[in-house]
C-alpha cells in the first residue's frame, strides 16, 4: 500500500505542478482544522509540499525544480488556494528566494537550492542592519510577518548596510540595503501570529542577534544577474504580484463553488424564495463567473506576453511590466469584492467556521493587505502609461 502511495506521489510530480497541486487537495482539506488550530501548516501538508516539490515552482530543472513558466506558476497557486489559502501562501512565499537565486554564484545557488527537502521564508522589510566586516557582514535585527519561518531551513532577510558607524548611502538619504541568508537555528522565533486570516501560515516575528553572514550569501536586488535563462529574465516583482493575485482568484472561485453547493442544499426556513431562487443570487453567480474568467484571462495573457520575450532573450519593456502589475491588482481586488458579495449572499451560513466561505472571507482580506498588492503599484503602472520613467 505504501509503495502504491509513493508511486502516486512520484507520478504527481512527474505530471507537472498543476497536477501535483490537485493531488494534494484531499490531504490539505483533511488537515484544515489542524492547520488553523496550530497556526501553521499541518505536518502532513508540509510533507506533501516537499514530496511534490510545490515550493520549488521556479527552481531551475538543473537543481531539481519545476522551472515553471509564469502562467503555470499562477495556475498552480490558484489551484492550491482553492483548497487552502495558507498552503498557497507558503508555496508563493517560497518563490521569492527561488527567483532571487539569479543574483547568487553557481556554488552558493547549488548549496542553497539543490536539496529538495529544504524550505525557505523571507522578509524584505529593511528592519535589520548588516555591519560590514572582513569577508561579509554581522547581521542583526527583528523582522515581522515571516511566513513559514518555523518550516524554513534558510531565511533571507533585508538589512541596511552599515559601516563606520552609519548607513552606507547610494544617494543622499537613500541607504544601501542587502538580503542576507540566515540559516535555521541562528534566529529566534517570537510567537506573534495571533490573527484571523491566513492563520495557518505561521507568520511570526524572528530576531537575529549579531551573526556572521559571508558576503557570497548576500545579494541586492540592484545586482546584475549571475544566471541567464528564460526564468532568470522574468521580472520577478511583477510575477510575484501575479502569483498573489492568483491566490485571490482561487479563493474567489472556491467561495463561488461553495455558494452553489449551499444554494442546492440549504433548506429555506424564512418566508420568501430560497437562495437558489433569488434573482439577486442568480445575477451574482453569473457576474462572478464572468469576472473571475475575465480577470484570469487578462492575467494569463499579460504573463504569456512577458514569457515570450524572456524565451527569446529580448528585454521586457516597462509597459509590459506595468500591464502585469495592472492585471494582478485588478484580479486581486476584484476577487476580494466578489468574495465579499458571495459572503453576504450566503447569509448567516457564512458566519460559521465550518463554512468554507467564512474562512475564505478572512483569508482574502489578509492576502490583499500585503504590500505587493498596495495601490502604489497602480500609481507606478499609470505613470509608465503616461510617459514617466
CSV table of C-alpha atoms in Angstrom, one decimal:
chain,number,residue,atom,x,y,z
A,1,UNK,CA,0.0,0.0,0.0
A,2,UNK,CA,2.8,2.4,0.9
A,3,UNK,CA,4.7,1.7,-2.3
A,4,UNK,CA,1.5,2.5,-4.3
A,5,UNK,CA,1.1,5.8,-2.4
A,6,UNK,CA,4.8,6.6,-3.1
A,7,UNK,CA,4.3,5.8,-6.8
A,8,UNK,CA,1.2,8.1,-7.0
A,9,UNK,CA,3.2,10.9,-5.4
A,10,UNK,CA,6.0,10.4,-7.8
A,11,UNK,CA,3.6,10.4,-10.8
A,12,UNK,CA,2.0,13.6,-9.5
A,13,UNK,CA,5.4,15.3,-9.5
A,14,UNK,CA,6.3,14.0,-13.0
A,15,UNK,CA,3.0,15.1,-14.5
A,16,UNK,CA,3.7,18.7,-13.5
A,17,UNK,CA,3.0,21.2,-10.8
A,18,UNK,CA,-0.7,21.8,-11.5
A,19,UNK,CA,-1.4,18.0,-11.3
A,20,UNK,CA,0.7,17.8,-8.2
A,21,UNK,CA,-1.4,20.6,-6.6
A,22,UNK,CA,-4.5,18.7,-7.5
A,23,UNK,CA,-3.2,15.5,-6.0
A,24,UNK,CA,-2.6,17.3,-2.7
A,25,UNK,CA,-6.1,18.8,-2.3
A,26,UNK,CA,-7.5,16.0,-0.3
A,27,UNK,CA,-4.6,16.0,2.2
A,28,UNK,CA,-4.9,19.8,2.6
A,29,UNK,CA,-8.7,19.6,3.3
A,30,UNK,CA,-8.4,16.7,5.6
A,31,UNK,CA,-6.0,18.6,7.9
A,32,UNK,CA,-7.5,22.0,7.5
A,33,UNK,CA,-8.7,22.2,11.2
A,34,UNK,CA,-5.2,21.2,12.4
A,35,UNK,CA,-3.6,23.9,10.3
A,36,UNK,CA,-6.0,26.5,11.7
A,37,UNK,CA,-5.6,25.5,15.3
A,38,UNK,CA,-1.8,25.1,15.2
A,39,UNK,CA,-1.4,28.4,13.2
A,40,UNK,CA,1.0,26.6,10.9
A,41,UNK,CA,0.6,24.0,8.2
A,42,UNK,CA,-0.2,20.5,9.4
A,43,UNK,CA,2.9,18.2,9.2
A,44,UNK,CA,1.2,16.0,6.6
A,45,UNK,CA,0.6,19.1,4.4
A,46,UNK,CA,4.2,20.2,4.7
A,47,UNK,CA,5.4,16.7,3.8
A,48,UNK,CA,3.1,16.8,0.8
A,49,UNK,CA,4.5,20.1,-0.3
A,50,UNK,CA,8.1,18.8,-0.1
A,51,UNK,CA,7.4,15.5,-1.8
A,52,UNK,CA,5.6,17.2,-4.7
A,53,UNK,CA,8.1,20.0,-4.9
A,54,UNK,CA,5.4,22.7,-4.9
A,55,UNK,CA,7.6,25.1,-3.0
A,56,UNK,CA,10.2,24.8,-5.8
A,57,UNK,CA,8.0,26.0,-8.7
A,58,UNK,CA,10.6,28.4,-10.1
A,59,UNK,CA,13.7,26.5,-9.2
A,60,UNK,CA,15.7,25.5,-12.4
A,61,UNK,CA,15.3,22.0,-13.6
A,62,UNK,CA,19.0,21.5,-13.2
A,63,UNK,CA,18.6,21.8,-9.5
A,64,UNK,CA,15.5,19.5,-9.4
A,65,UNK,CA,12.8,22.2,-9.6
A,66,UNK,CA,9.9,22.6,-12.0
A,67,UNK,CA,11.3,25.7,-13.7
A,68,UNK,CA,7.7,26.7,-14.3
A,69,UNK,CA,6.7,29.4,-16.7
A,70,UNK,CA,4.7,32.3,-15.2
A,71,UNK,CA,1.3,31.0,-16.3
A,72,UNK,CA,2.0,27.6,-14.9
A,73,UNK,CA,3.2,29.3,-11.7
A,74,UNK,CA,0.0,31.3,-11.2
A,75,UNK,CA,-2.3,28.4,-12.2
A,76,UNK,CA,-0.7,26.2,-9.6
A,77,UNK,CA,-1.1,28.8,-6.9
A,78,UNK,CA,-4.7,29.3,-7.8
A,79,UNK,CA,-5.3,25.5,-7.5
A,80,UNK,CA,-3.7,25.4,-4.1
A,81,UNK,CA,-5.6,28.4,-2.9
A,82,UNK,CA,-8.9,26.7,-3.9
A,83,UNK,CA,-8.0,24.1,-1.3
A,84,UNK,CA,-6.5,26.3,1.4
A,85,UNK,CA,-5.1,29.8,1.1
A,86,UNK,CA,-2.4,29.3,3.8
A,87,UNK,CA,-0.9,26.4,1.8
A,88,UNK,CA,-0.8,28.5,-1.4
A,89,UNK,CA,0.7,31.4,0.6
A,90,UNK,CA,3.6,29.2,1.8
A,91,UNK,CA,4.3,28.0,-1.8
A,92,UNK,CA,4.1,31.5,-3.1
A,93,UNK,CA,6.3,32.9,-0.4
A,94,UNK,CA,9.0,30.3,-1.2
A,95,UNK,CA,9.1,31.6,-4.7
A,96,UNK,CA,10.8,34.9,-3.8
A,97,UNK,CA,14.1,33.3,-2.7
A,98,UNK,CA,13.9,31.0,-5.7
A,99,UNK,CA,13.5,33.9,-8.1
A,100,UNK,CA,16.3,35.7,-6.3
A,101,UNK,CA,18.9,32.9,-6.8
A,102,UNK,CA,19.7,34.6,-10.1
A,103,UNK,CA,21.9,37.0,-8.0
A,104,UNK,CA,23.9,34.2,-6.4
A,105,UNK,CA,27.0,32.4,-7.7
A,106,UNK,CA,26.7,28.9,-9.1
A,107,UNK,CA,28.3,27.5,-6.0
A,108,UNK,CA,26.0,29.2,-3.5
A,109,UNK,CA,23.0,28.6,-5.6
A,110,UNK,CA,23.7,24.9,-5.7
A,111,UNK,CA,24.3,24.8,-1.9
A,112,UNK,CA,21.1,26.6,-1.1
A,113,UNK,CA,18.7,25.1,-3.6
A,114,UNK,CA,19.8,21.6,-4.6
A,115,UNK,CA,18.3,19.9,-1.5
A,116,UNK,CA,14.7,19.3,-2.4
A,117,UNK,CA,13.7,18.9,1.2
A,118,UNK,CA,14.7,22.4,2.2
A,119,UNK,CA,12.1,25.2,2.6
A,120,UNK,CA,12.6,28.9,2.9
A,121,UNK,CA,10.9,32.0,4.2
A,122,UNK,CA,11.9,35.7,3.7
A,123,UNK,CA,11.4,39.2,4.8
A,124,UNK,CA,12.0,42.2,2.5
A,125,UNK,CA,11.3,44.7,5.3
A,126,UNK,CA,14.6,46.7,5.9
A,127,UNK,CA,14.2,46.3,9.7
A,128,UNK,CA,17.7,45.0,10.3
A,129,UNK,CA,21.3,46.0,9.8
A,130,UNK,CA,24.3,44.4,8.1
A,131,UNK,CA,27.6,45.7,9.5
A,132,UNK,CA,30.5,45.4,7.1
A,133,UNK,CA,33.3,43.1,8.4
A,134,UNK,CA,36.1,41.2,6.7
A,135,UNK,CA,34.5,38.6,4.4
A,136,UNK,CA,30.9,39.6,4.9
A,137,UNK,CA,28.5,41.1,7.4
A,138,UNK,CA,27.4,41.0,11.0
A,139,UNK,CA,23.6,40.8,10.8
A,140,UNK,CA,21.2,41.8,13.5
A,141,UNK,CA,17.5,42.8,13.6
A,142,UNK,CA,13.9,41.9,14.1
A,143,UNK,CA,11.6,41.1,11.2
A,144,UNK,CA,7.9,40.7,11.3
A,145,UNK,CA,5.4,38.6,9.2
A,146,UNK,CA,8.0,36.0,8.3
A,147,UNK,CA,5.6,33.5,6.8
A,148,UNK,CA,6.7,29.9,7.2
A,149,UNK,CA,9.6,30.7,9.5
A,150,UNK,CA,9.0,27.6,11.6
A,151,UNK,CA,9.4,25.4,8.5
A,152,UNK,CA,12.3,27.2,6.9
A,153,UNK,CA,15.9,26.0,6.6
A,154,UNK,CA,17.1,29.3,5.2
A,155,UNK,CA,15.6,32.8,5.5
A,156,UNK,CA,16.9,35.8,3.5
A,157,UNK,CA,16.3,39.0,5.5
A,158,UNK,CA,16.7,42.6,4.4
A,159,UNK,CA,19.2,44.8,6.3
A,160,UNK,CA,20.7,48.3,5.8
A,161,UNK,CA,24.4,48.1,5.1
A,162,UNK,CA,26.3,49.8,7.9
A,163,UNK,CA,29.9,50.9,8.0
A,164,UNK,CA,31.9,53.4,10.0
A,165,UNK,CA,29.0,53.7,12.5
A,166,UNK,CA,26.4,54.7,9.9
A,167,UNK,CA,24.4,53.5,6.9
A,168,UNK,CA,26.1,53.3,3.5
A,169,UNK,CA,24.3,55.6,1.1
A,170,UNK,CA,23.5,55.0,-2.6
A,171,UNK,CA,22.5,58.6,-2.8
A,172,UNK,CA,21.7,61.4,-0.3
A,173,UNK,CA,19.0,60.0,2.1
A,174,UNK,CA,18.9,56.6,0.3
A,175,UNK,CA,20.7,53.8,2.3
A,176,UNK,CA,22.1,50.7,0.5
A,177,UNK,CA,20.2,47.5,1.5
A,178,UNK,CA,21.0,43.9,1.1
A,179,UNK,CA,19.4,40.5,1.6
A,180,UNK,CA,21.3,38.1,3.8
A,181,UNK,CA,20.7,34.3,4.1
A,182,UNK,CA,20.5,33.3,7.7
A,183,UNK,CA,20.4,29.5,8.5
A,184,UNK,CA,17.9,27.7,10.7
A,185,UNK,CA,19.0,27.8,14.3
A,186,UNK,CA,20.6,31.2,14.0
A,187,UNK,CA,17.4,33.2,14.8
A,188,UNK,CA,14.8,33.3,17.5
A,189,UNK,CA,11.2,32.9,16.5
A,190,UNK,CA,8.8,35.0,18.6
A,191,UNK,CA,5.2,33.7,18.9
A,192,UNK,CA,3.3,36.7,17.5
A,193,UNK,CA,1.0,35.2,14.9
A,194,UNK,CA,-2.5,35.5,16.5
A,195,UNK,CA,-4.7,36.6,13.6
A,196,UNK,CA,-7.9,35.8,11.7
A,197,UNK,CA,-6.9,35.5,8.0
A,198,UNK,CA,-4.1,33.2,6.8
A,199,UNK,CA,-3.9,31.8,10.2
A,200,UNK,CA,-2.1,28.6,9.0
A,201,UNK,CA,0.9,30.5,7.6
A,202,UNK,CA,2.8,30.8,10.9
A,203,UNK,CA,3.9,34.3,10.0
A,204,UNK,CA,5.7,35.0,13.3
A,205,UNK,CA,8.5,37.5,14.0
A,206,UNK,CA,12.1,36.5,14.0
A,207,UNK,CA,15.1,38.0,15.8
A,208,UNK,CA,18.7,37.7,14.6
A,209,UNK,CA,21.4,38.8,17.1
A,210,UNK,CA,24.8,39.6,15.6
A,211,UNK,CA,25.5,36.6,13.4
A,212,UNK,CA,28.2,36.5,10.6
A,213,UNK,CA,27.0,36.0,7.1
A,214,UNK,CA,29.6,35.6,4.3
A,215,UNK,CA,29.3,38.1,1.5
A,216,UNK,CA,28.6,35.4,-1.1
A,217,UNK,CA,25.4,34.5,0.8
A,218,UNK,CA,24.0,38.1,0.5
A,219,UNK,CA,22.6,39.9,-2.5
A,220,UNK,CA,20.9,43.1,-3.6
A,221,UNK,CA,18.0,43.4,-6.0
A,222,UNK,CA,20.2,46.0,-7.7
A,223,UNK,CA,22.8,43.4,-8.7
A,224,UNK,CA,23.2,42.1,-12.2
A,225,UNK,CA,22.0,38.5,-12.6
A,226,UNK,CA,24.6,35.8,-12.5
A,227,UNK,CA,22.3,33.3,-14.2
A,228,UNK,CA,20.9,33.6,-17.7
A,229,UNK,CA,17.8,31.6,-18.7
A,230,UNK,CA,14.2,32.5,-19.6
A,231,UNK,CA,13.2,32.1,-15.9
A,232,UNK,CA,16.1,34.3,-14.8
A,233,UNK,CA,14.9,37.0,-17.1
A,234,UNK,CA,11.3,37.1,-15.7
A,235,UNK,CA,10.5,40.4,-13.9
A,236,UNK,CA,10.0,38.7,-10.5
A,237,UNK,CA,8.4,41.5,-8.6
A,238,UNK,CA,5.5,41.8,-11.1
A,239,UNK,CA,5.3,38.0,-11.3
A,240,UNK,CA,5.1,37.6,-7.5
A,241,UNK,CA,2.2,40.1,-7.6
A,242,UNK,CA,0.6,38.0,-10.2
A,243,UNK,CA,1.0,34.9,-8.0
A,244,UNK,CA,-0.6,36.7,-5.1
A,245,UNK,CA,-3.5,37.7,-7.4
A,246,UNK,CA,-3.8,34.1,-8.5
A,247,UNK,CA,-4.3,33.1,-4.8
A,248,UNK,CA,-7.1,35.6,-4.6
A,249,UNK,CA,-8.7,34.2,-7.8
A,250,UNK,CA,-8.5,30.7,-6.3
A,251,UNK,CA,-10.3,31.9,-3.2
A,252,UNK,CA,-13.0,33.7,-5.1
A,253,UNK,CA,-13.6,30.6,-7.2
A,254,UNK,CA,-13.8,28.4,-4.1
A,255,UNK,CA,-16.3,30.8,-2.5
A,256,UNK,CA,-18.5,30.7,-5.5
A,257,UNK,CA,-18.4,26.9,-5.7
A,258,UNK,CA,-19.4,26.8,-2.0
A,259,UNK,CA,-22.3,29.2,-2.6
A,260,UNK,CA,-23.5,27.0,-5.5
A,261,UNK,CA,-23.4,23.9,-3.2
A,262,UNK,CA,-25.1,25.9,-0.4
A,263,UNK,CA,-27.9,27.1,-2.7
A,264,UNK,CA,-28.6,23.5,-3.7
A,265,UNK,CA,-28.6,22.1,-0.2
A,266,UNK,CA,-29.8,24.9,2.1
A,267,UNK,CA,-33.3,24.4,3.5
A,268,UNK,CA,-35.4,27.5,3.4
A,269,UNK,CA,-36.9,28.4,6.8
A,270,UNK,CA,-37.9,32.0,6.4
A,271,UNK,CA,-40.7,33.1,4.1
A,272,UNK,CA,-39.8,34.0,0.5
A,273,UNK,CA,-37.8,32.4,-2.2
A,274,UNK,CA,-34.9,30.1,-1.3
A,275,UNK,CA,-31.3,31.0,-2.0
A,276,UNK,CA,-31.1,29.5,-5.5
A,277,UNK,CA,-34.4,31.1,-6.5
A,278,UNK,CA,-33.5,34.7,-5.7
A,279,UNK,CA,-32.8,36.8,-8.8
A,280,UNK,CA,-30.1,38.7,-6.9
A,281,UNK,CA,-28.2,35.5,-6.2
A,282,UNK,CA,-28.6,34.3,-9.8
A,283,UNK,CA,-27.2,37.6,-11.1
A,284,UNK,CA,-24.4,37.4,-8.6
A,285,UNK,CA,-23.4,33.9,-9.7
A,286,UNK,CA,-23.4,34.9,-13.4
A,287,UNK,CA,-21.5,38.1,-12.8
A,288,UNK,CA,-18.9,36.4,-10.5
A,289,UNK,CA,-18.3,33.7,-13.1
A,290,UNK,CA,-17.7,36.2,-15.8
A,291,UNK,CA,-15.4,38.4,-13.7
A,292,UNK,CA,-13.3,35.5,-12.5
A,293,UNK,CA,-12.9,34.3,-16.0
A,294,UNK,CA,-12.1,37.7,-17.4
A,295,UNK,CA,-9.5,38.5,-14.7
A,296,UNK,CA,-7.9,35.1,-15.1
A,297,UNK,CA,-7.6,35.5,-18.9
A,298,UNK,CA,-6.2,39.0,-18.6
A,299,UNK,CA,-3.6,37.9,-16.0
A,300,UNK,CA,-2.5,34.9,-18.1
A,301,UNK,CA,-2.3,36.9,-21.3
A,302,UNK,CA,0.0,39.5,-19.8
A,303,UNK,CA,2.2,36.9,-18.4
A,304,UNK,CA,2.3,34.9,-21.6
A,305,UNK,CA,3.4,38.1,-23.4
A,306,UNK,CA,6.3,38.6,-20.9
A,307,UNK,CA,7.3,35.0,-21.1
A,308,UNK,CA,7.6,35.1,-24.9
A,309,UNK,CA,10.2,37.9,-24.5
A,310,UNK,CA,12.0,36.0,-21.8
A,311,UNK,CA,12.3,32.9,-24.0
A,312,UNK,CA,13.5,35.0,-27.0
A,313,UNK,CA,16.0,36.9,-24.8
A,314,UNK,CA,14.6,40.2,-25.7
A,315,UNK,CA,14.2,42.8,-22.9
A,316,UNK,CA,10.8,43.0,-21.2
A,317,UNK,CA,9.6,46.6,-21.5
A,318,UNK,CA,8.4,48.9,-18.7
A,319,UNK,CA,4.9,48.8,-20.3
A,320,UNK,CA,4.8,45.0,-20.2
A,321,UNK,CA,5.8,45.1,-16.5
A,322,UNK,CA,3.1,47.7,-15.9
A,323,UNK,CA,0.5,45.5,-17.6
A,324,UNK,CA,1.3,42.6,-15.3
A,325,UNK,CA,1.0,44.9,-12.3
A,326,UNK,CA,-2.3,46.3,-13.5
A,327,UNK,CA,-3.8,42.9,-14.2
A,328,UNK,CA,-2.5,41.5,-10.9
A,329,UNK,CA,-4.0,44.3,-8.8
A,330,UNK,CA,-7.2,44.2,-10.8
A,331,UNK,CA,-7.6,40.4,-10.3
A,332,UNK,CA,-6.8,40.6,-6.6
A,333,UNK,CA,-9.1,43.4,-5.6
A,334,UNK,CA,-11.9,42.3,-7.9
A,335,UNK,CA,-11.6,38.9,-6.3
A,336,UNK,CA,-12.0,40.4,-2.8
A,337,UNK,CA,-15.1,42.4,-3.9
A,338,UNK,CA,-16.6,39.3,-5.4
A,339,UNK,CA,-15.9,37.1,-2.4
A,340,UNK,CA,-17.4,39.7,-0.1
A,341,UNK,CA,-20.5,39.7,-2.2
A,342,UNK,CA,-20.7,35.9,-2.0
A,343,UNK,CA,-20.2,36.1,1.8
A,344,UNK,CA,-23.1,38.5,2.1
A,345,UNK,CA,-25.3,36.4,-0.3
A,346,UNK,CA,-24.7,33.3,1.8
A,347,UNK,CA,-26.4,34.9,4.8
A,348,UNK,CA,-26.0,33.5,8.3
A,349,UNK,CA,-24.5,30.3,7.0
A,350,UNK,CA,-21.3,32.1,6.2
A,351,UNK,CA,-20.8,33.1,9.9
A,352,UNK,CA,-20.0,29.6,11.0
A,353,UNK,CA,-16.4,28.4,11.0
A,354,UNK,CA,-17.4,25.1,9.4
A,355,UNK,CA,-18.5,27.0,6.3
A,356,UNK,CA,-15.7,27.4,3.8
A,357,UNK,CA,-16.9,30.9,2.9
A,358,UNK,CA,-16.2,32.1,6.4
A,359,UNK,CA,-12.5,31.1,6.2
A,360,UNK,CA,-12.1,32.4,2.7
A,361,UNK,CA,-13.6,35.8,3.7
A,362,UNK,CA,-11.0,36.1,6.4
A,363,UNK,CA,-8.1,34.9,4.3
A,364,UNK,CA,-8.7,37.2,1.3
A,365,UNK,CA,-8.7,40.3,3.4
A,366,UNK,CA,-5.3,39.2,4.8
A,367,UNK,CA,-3.8,38.4,1.4
A,368,UNK,CA,-4.8,41.8,0.0
A,369,UNK,CA,-3.1,43.6,2.9
A,370,UNK,CA,0.3,42.6,1.5
A,371,UNK,CA,2.4,45.4,0.2
A,372,UNK,CA,2.8,43.7,-3.2
A,373,UNK,CA,-0.9,44.4,-3.8
A,374,UNK,CA,-0.8,48.0,-2.5
A,375,UNK,CA,-2.3,50.8,-4.6
A,376,UNK,CA,1.1,52.4,-5.1
A,377,UNK,CA,1.8,49.8,-7.8
A,378,UNK,CA,-1.1,51.1,-9.8
A,379,UNK,CA,0.3,54.6,-9.4
A,380,UNK,CA,3.6,53.4,-10.9
A,381,UNK,CA,1.8,51.5,-13.7
A,382,UNK,CA,-0.2,54.6,-14.5
A,383,UNK,CA,3.0,56.7,-14.6
A,384,UNK,CA,4.5,54.4,-17.1
A,385,UNK,CA,1.5,54.7,-19.4
A,386,UNK,CA,1.6,58.4,-19.1
A,387,UNK,CA,5.2,58.5,-20.3
A,388,UNK,CA,7.1,58.9,-16.9
A,389,UNK,CA,10.1,56.9,-16.1
